[in-house]
mmCIF file of C-alpha atoms in Angstrom:
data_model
loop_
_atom_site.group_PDB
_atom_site.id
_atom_site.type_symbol
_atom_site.label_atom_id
_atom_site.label_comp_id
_atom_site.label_asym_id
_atom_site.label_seq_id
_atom_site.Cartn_x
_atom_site.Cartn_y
_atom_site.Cartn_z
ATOM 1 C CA UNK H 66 35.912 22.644 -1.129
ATOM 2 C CA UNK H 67 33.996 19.698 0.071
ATOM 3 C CA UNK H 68 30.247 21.436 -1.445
ATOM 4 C CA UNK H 69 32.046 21.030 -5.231
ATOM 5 C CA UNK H 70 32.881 17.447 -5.274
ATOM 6 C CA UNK H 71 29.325 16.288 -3.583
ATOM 7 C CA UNK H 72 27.797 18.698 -5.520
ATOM 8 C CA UNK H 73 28.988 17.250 -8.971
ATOM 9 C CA UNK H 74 28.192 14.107 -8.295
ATOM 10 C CA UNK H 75 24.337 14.975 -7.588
ATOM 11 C CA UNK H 76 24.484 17.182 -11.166
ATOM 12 C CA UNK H 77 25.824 14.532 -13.516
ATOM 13 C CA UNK H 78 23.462 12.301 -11.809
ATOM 14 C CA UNK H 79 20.519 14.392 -12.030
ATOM 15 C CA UNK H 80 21.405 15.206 -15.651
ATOM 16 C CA UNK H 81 21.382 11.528 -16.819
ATOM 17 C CA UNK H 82 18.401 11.177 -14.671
ATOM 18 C CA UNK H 83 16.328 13.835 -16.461
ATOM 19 C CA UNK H 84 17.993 12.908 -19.892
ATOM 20 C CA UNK H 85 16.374 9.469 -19.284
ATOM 21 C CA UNK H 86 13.024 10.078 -17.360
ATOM 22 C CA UNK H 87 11.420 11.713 -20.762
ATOM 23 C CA UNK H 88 11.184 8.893 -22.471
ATOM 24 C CA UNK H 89 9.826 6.623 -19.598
ATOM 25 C CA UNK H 90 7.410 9.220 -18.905
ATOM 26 C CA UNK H 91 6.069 9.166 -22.314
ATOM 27 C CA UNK H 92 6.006 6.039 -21.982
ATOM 28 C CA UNK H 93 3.911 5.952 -18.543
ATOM 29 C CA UNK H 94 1.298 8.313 -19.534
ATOM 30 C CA UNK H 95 0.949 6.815 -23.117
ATOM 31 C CA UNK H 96 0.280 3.279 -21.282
ATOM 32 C CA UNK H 97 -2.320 5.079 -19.011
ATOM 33 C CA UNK H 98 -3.980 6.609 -22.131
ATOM 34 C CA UNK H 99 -4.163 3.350 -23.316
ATOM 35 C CA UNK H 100 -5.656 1.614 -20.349
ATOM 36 C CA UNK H 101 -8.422 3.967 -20.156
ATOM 37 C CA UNK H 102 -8.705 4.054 -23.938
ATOM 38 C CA UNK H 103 -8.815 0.556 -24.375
ATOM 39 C CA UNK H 104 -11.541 -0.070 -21.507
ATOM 40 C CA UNK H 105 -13.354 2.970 -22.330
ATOM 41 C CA UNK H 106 -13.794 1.522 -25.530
ATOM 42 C CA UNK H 107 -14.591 -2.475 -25.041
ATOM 43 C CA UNK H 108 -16.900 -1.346 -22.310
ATOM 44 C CA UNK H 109 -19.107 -0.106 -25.195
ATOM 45 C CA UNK H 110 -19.176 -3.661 -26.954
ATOM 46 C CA UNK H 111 -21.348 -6.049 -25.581
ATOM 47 C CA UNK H 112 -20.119 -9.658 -25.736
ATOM 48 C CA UNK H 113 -22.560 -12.017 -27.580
ATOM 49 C CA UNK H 114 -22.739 -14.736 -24.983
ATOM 50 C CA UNK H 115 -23.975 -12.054 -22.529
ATOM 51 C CA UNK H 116 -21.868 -12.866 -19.857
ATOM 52 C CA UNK H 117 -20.914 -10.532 -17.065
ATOM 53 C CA UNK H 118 -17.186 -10.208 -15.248
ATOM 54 C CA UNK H 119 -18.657 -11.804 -12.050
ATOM 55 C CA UNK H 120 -20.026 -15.119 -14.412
ATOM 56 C CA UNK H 121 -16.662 -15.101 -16.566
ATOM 57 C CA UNK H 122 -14.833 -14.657 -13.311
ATOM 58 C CA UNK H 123 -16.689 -17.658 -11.909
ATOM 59 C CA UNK H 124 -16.161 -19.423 -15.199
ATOM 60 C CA UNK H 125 -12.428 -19.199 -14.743
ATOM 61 C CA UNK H 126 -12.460 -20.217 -11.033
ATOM 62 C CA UNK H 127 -14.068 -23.450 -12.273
ATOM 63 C CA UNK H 128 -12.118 -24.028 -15.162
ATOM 64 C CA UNK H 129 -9.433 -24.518 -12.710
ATOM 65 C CA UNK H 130 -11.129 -26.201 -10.149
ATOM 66 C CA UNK H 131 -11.194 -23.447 -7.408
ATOM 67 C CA UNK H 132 -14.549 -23.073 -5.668
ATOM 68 C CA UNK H 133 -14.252 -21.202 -2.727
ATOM 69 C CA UNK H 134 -13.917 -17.765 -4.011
ATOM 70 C CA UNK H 135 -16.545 -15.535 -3.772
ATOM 71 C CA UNK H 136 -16.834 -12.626 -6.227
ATOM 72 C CA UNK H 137 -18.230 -9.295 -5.367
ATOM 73 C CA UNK H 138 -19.047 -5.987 -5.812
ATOM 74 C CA UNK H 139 -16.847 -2.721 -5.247
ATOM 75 C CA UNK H 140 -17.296 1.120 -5.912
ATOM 76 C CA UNK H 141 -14.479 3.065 -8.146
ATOM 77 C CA UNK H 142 -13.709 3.049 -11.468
ATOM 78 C CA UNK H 143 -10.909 0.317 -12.795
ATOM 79 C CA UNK H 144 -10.875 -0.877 -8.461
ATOM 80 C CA UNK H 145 -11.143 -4.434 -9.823
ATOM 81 C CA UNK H 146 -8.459 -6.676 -7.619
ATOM 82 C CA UNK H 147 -8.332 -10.344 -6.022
ATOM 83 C CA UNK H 148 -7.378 -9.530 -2.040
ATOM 84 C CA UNK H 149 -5.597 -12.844 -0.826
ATOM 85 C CA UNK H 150 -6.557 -11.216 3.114
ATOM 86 C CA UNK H 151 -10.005 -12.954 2.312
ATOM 87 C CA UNK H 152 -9.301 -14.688 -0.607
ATOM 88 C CA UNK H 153 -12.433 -12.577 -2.544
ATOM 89 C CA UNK H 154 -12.786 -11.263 -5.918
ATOM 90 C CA UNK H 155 -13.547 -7.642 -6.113
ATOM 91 C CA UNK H 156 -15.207 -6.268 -9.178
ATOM 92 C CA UNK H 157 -15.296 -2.860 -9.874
ATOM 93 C CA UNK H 158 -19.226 -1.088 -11.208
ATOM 94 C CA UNK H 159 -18.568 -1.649 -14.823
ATOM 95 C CA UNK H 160 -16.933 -4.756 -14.553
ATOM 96 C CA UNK H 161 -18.988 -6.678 -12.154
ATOM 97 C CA UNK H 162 -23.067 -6.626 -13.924
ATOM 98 C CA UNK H 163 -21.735 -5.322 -17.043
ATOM 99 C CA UNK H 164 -21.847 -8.002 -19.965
ATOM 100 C CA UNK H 165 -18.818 -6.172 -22.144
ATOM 101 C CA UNK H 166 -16.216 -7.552 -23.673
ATOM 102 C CA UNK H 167 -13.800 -5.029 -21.280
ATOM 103 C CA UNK H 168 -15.394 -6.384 -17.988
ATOM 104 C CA UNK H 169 -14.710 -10.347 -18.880
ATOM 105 C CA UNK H 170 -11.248 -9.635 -19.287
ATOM 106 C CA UNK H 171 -11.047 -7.615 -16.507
ATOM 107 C CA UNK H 172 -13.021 -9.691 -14.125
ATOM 108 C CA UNK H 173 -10.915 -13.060 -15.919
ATOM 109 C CA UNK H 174 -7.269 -11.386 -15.064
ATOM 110 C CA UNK H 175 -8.454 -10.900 -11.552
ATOM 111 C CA UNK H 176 -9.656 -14.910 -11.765
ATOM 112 C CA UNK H 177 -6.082 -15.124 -12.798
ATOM 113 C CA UNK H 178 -5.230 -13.874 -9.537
ATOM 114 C CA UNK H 179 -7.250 -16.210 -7.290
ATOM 115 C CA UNK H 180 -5.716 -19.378 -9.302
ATOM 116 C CA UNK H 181 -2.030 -18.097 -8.533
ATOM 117 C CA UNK H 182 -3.032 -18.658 -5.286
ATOM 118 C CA UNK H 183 -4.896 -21.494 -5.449
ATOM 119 C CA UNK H 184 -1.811 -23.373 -7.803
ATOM 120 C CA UNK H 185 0.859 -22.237 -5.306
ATOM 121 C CA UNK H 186 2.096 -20.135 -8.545
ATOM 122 C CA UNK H 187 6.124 -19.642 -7.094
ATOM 123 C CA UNK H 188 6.419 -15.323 -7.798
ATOM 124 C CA UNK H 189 3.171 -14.877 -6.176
ATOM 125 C CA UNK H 190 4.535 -16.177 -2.956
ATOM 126 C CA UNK H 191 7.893 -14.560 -3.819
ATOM 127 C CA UNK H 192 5.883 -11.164 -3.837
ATOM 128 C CA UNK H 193 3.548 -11.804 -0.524
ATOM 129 C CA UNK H 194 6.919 -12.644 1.234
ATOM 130 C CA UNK H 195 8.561 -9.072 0.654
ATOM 131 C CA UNK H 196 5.771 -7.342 0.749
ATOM 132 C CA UNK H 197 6.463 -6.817 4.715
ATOM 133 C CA UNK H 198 9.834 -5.655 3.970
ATOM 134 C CA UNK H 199 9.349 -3.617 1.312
ATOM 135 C CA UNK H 200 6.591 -1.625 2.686
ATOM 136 C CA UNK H 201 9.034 -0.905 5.531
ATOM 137 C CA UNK H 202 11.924 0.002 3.076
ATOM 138 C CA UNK H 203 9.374 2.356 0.923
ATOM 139 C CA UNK H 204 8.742 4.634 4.234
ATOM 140 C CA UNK H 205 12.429 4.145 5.507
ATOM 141 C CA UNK H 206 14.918 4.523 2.226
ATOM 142 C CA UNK H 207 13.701 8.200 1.364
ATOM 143 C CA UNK H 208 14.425 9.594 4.753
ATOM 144 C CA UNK H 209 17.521 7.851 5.130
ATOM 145 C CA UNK H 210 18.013 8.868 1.262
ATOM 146 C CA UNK H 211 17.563 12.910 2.150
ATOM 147 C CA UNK H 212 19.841 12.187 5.877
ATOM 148 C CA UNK H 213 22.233 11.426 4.072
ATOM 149 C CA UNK H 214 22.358 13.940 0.980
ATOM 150 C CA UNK H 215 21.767 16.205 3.454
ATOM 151 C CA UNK H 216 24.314 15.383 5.897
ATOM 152 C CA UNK H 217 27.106 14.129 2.632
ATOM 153 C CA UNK H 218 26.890 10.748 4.993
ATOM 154 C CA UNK H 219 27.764 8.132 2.340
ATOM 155 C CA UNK H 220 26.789 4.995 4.934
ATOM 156 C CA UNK H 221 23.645 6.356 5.295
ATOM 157 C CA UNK H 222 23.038 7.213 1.862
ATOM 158 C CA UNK H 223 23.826 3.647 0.638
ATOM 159 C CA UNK H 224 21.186 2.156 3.641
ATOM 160 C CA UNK H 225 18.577 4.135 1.495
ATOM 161 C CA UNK H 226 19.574 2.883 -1.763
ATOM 162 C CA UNK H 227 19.737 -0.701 -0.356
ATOM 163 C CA UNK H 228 15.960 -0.539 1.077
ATOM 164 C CA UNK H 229 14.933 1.821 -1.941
ATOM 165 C CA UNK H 230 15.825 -0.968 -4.139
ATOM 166 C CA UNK H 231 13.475 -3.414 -2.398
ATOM 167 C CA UNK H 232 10.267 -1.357 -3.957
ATOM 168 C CA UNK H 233 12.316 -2.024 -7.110
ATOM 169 C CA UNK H 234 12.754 -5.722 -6.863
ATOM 170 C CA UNK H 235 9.036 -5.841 -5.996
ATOM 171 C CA UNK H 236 7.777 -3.977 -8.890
ATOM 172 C CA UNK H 237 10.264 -6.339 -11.089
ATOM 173 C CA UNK H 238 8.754 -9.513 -9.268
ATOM 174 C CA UNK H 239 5.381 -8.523 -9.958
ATOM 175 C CA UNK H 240 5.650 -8.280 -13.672
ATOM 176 C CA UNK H 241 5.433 -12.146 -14.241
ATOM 177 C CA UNK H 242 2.982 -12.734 -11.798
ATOM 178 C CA UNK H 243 0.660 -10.057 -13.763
ATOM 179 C CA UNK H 244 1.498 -11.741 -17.117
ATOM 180 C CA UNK H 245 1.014 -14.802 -15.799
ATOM 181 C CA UNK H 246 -2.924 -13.475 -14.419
ATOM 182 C CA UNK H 247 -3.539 -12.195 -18.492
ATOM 183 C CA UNK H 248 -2.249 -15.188 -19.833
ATOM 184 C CA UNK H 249 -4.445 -17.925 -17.414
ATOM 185 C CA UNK H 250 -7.184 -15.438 -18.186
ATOM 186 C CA UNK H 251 -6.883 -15.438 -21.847
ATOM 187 C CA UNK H 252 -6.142 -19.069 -22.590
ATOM 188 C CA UNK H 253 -9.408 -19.809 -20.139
ATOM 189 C CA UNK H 254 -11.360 -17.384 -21.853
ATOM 190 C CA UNK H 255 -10.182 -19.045 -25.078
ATOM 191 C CA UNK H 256 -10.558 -22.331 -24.079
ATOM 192 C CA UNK H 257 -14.202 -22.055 -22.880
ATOM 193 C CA UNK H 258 -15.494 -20.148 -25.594
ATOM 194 C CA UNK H 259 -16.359 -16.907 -23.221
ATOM 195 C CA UNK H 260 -15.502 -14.914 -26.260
ATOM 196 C CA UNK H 261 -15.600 -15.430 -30.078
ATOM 197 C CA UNK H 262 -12.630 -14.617 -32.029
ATOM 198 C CA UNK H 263 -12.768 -10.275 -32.110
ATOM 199 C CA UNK H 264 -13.956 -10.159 -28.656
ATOM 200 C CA UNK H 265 -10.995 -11.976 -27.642
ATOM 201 C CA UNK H 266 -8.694 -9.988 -29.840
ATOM 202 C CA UNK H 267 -10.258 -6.847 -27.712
ATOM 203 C CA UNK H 268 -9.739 -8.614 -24.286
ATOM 204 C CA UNK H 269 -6.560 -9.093 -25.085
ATOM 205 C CA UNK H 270 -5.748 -5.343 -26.348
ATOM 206 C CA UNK H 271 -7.492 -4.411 -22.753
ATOM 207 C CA UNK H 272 -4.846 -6.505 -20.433
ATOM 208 C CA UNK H 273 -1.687 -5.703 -22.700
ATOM 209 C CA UNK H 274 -2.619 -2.282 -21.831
ATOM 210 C CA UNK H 275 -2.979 -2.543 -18.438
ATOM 211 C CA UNK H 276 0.415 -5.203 -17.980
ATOM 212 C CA UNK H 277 2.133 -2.781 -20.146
ATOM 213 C CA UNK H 278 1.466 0.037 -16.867
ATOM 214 C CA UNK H 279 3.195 -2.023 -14.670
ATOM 215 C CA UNK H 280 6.491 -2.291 -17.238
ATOM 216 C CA UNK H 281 5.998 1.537 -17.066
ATOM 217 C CA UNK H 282 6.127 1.406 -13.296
ATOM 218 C CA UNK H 283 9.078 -0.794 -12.919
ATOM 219 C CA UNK H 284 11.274 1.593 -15.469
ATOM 220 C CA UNK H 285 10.658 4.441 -13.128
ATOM 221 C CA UNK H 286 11.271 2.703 -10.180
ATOM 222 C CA UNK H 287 14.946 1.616 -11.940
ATOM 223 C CA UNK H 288 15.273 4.910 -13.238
ATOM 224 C CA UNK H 289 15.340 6.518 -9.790
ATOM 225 C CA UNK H 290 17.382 3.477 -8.280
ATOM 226 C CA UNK H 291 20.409 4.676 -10.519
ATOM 227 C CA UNK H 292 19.595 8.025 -9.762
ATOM 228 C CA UNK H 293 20.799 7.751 -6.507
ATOM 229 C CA UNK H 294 23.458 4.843 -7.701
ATOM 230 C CA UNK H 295 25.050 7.379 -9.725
ATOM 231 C CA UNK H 296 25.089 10.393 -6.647
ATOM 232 C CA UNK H 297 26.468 7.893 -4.292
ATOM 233 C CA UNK H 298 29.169 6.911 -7.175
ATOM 234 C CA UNK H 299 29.977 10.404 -8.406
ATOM 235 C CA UNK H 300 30.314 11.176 -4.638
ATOM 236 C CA UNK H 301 32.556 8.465 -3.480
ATOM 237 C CA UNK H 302 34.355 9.198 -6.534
ATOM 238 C CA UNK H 303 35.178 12.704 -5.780
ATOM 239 C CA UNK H 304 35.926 12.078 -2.088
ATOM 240 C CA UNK H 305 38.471 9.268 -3.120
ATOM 241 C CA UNK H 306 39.929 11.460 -6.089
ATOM 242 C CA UNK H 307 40.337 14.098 -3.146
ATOM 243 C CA UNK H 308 42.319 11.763 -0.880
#
């Protein structure tokens, strides 16, 4: 009865899976809520030195002696990123012009960015260097992944774990290199005096928010990995018991 033993497998896996996925989707759409909360609200406070992302961004650039960074404009809401393709900062409509306490943190974090790359910062690299593979992995491991649940072909099934866990090992390399953006942004802001003491405490609520959406992200992304650990596992398990 080969259906019972594969079958099992997939159930106990799926029920740990589900058992554990409440929590980390609380905690995913809680850290959304927050993002949006907290920017929602320090867009409404203007900061008193009047300064706008694209001059705080610019004031972080310098503070670090990078120069060759232009900053600019982009539509969407929350769009804000540093592309390393043309080594530009992109600021977002309510980050770019706006002179709020939200938009210098914003615009500084993406600063934060542009000095990774400017420093040689080591997990940046280590994350442009899989990138490549990972993106090929991410199109690859779920069709190999549904081959082989489909077909009970263990080999294949393990293939699709192994490149499935490269979008894993990404999402875990990225969390210091966002940290890392936050904390060059805030100890710049800090340092230069781009905000006084409450702003800062907001600028600071802003990017904790934000980094704490990419902790969110990686727990998913480990909570499917054993997902599929576990089905391969209870599988094997069953087969061998069987022989």
């Amino acid at each position: 009865m080969p259906y019972y033993y594969y079958g099992y497998g997939d159930f106990l896996a799926n029920n740990i899976y589900v058992l554990l996925l409440i929590p980390v989707l609380i905690l995913s759409v809680w850290a959304q809520i927050q993002v949006s909360g907290s920017f929602r609200k320090y867009s409404q406070v203007p900061n008193r030195r009047h300064l706008t992302g694209a001059q705080a961004a610019e004031a972080v650039l310098r503070a670090h002696g990078v120069y060759d960074v232009p900053i600019r404009p982009c539509r969407g809401n929350l769009t804000d990123h540093y592309d390393p393709r043309d080594n530009t900062i992109y600021l977002s409509e309510d980050v770019y012009a706006a002179p709020t306490v939200a938009a210098v943190g914003v615009a500084c974090h993406e600063a934060g960015h542009a000095v990774q790359y400017a420093v040689g910062y080591g997990p940046i690299k280590v994350r442009n260097a899989i990138i490549p593979v990972t993106q090929i992995g991410s199109q690859l491991s779920f069709i190999l992944l549904l081959i082989g649940l489909v077909l009970y072909s263990q080999s294949l099934f393990l293939v699709g774990i192994l490149l499935f866990s490269l979008t894993t090992i990404f999402q875990l390399v990225t969390l210091p290199v966002e940290f890392n953006a936050s904390h060059r942004a805030l100890e710049t802001i800090d340092g230069q005096g781009l905000l006084d003491g409450e702003e800062l405490q907001g600028a600071r609520k802003v990017l904790r928010a934000a980094a704490l959406t990419y902790v969110a992200a990686l727990l998913m992304s480990l909570l499917q990995l054993l997902r599929y650990v576990l089905i391969f596992l209870g599988r094997s398990g069953r087969r061998g018991g069987r022989e």
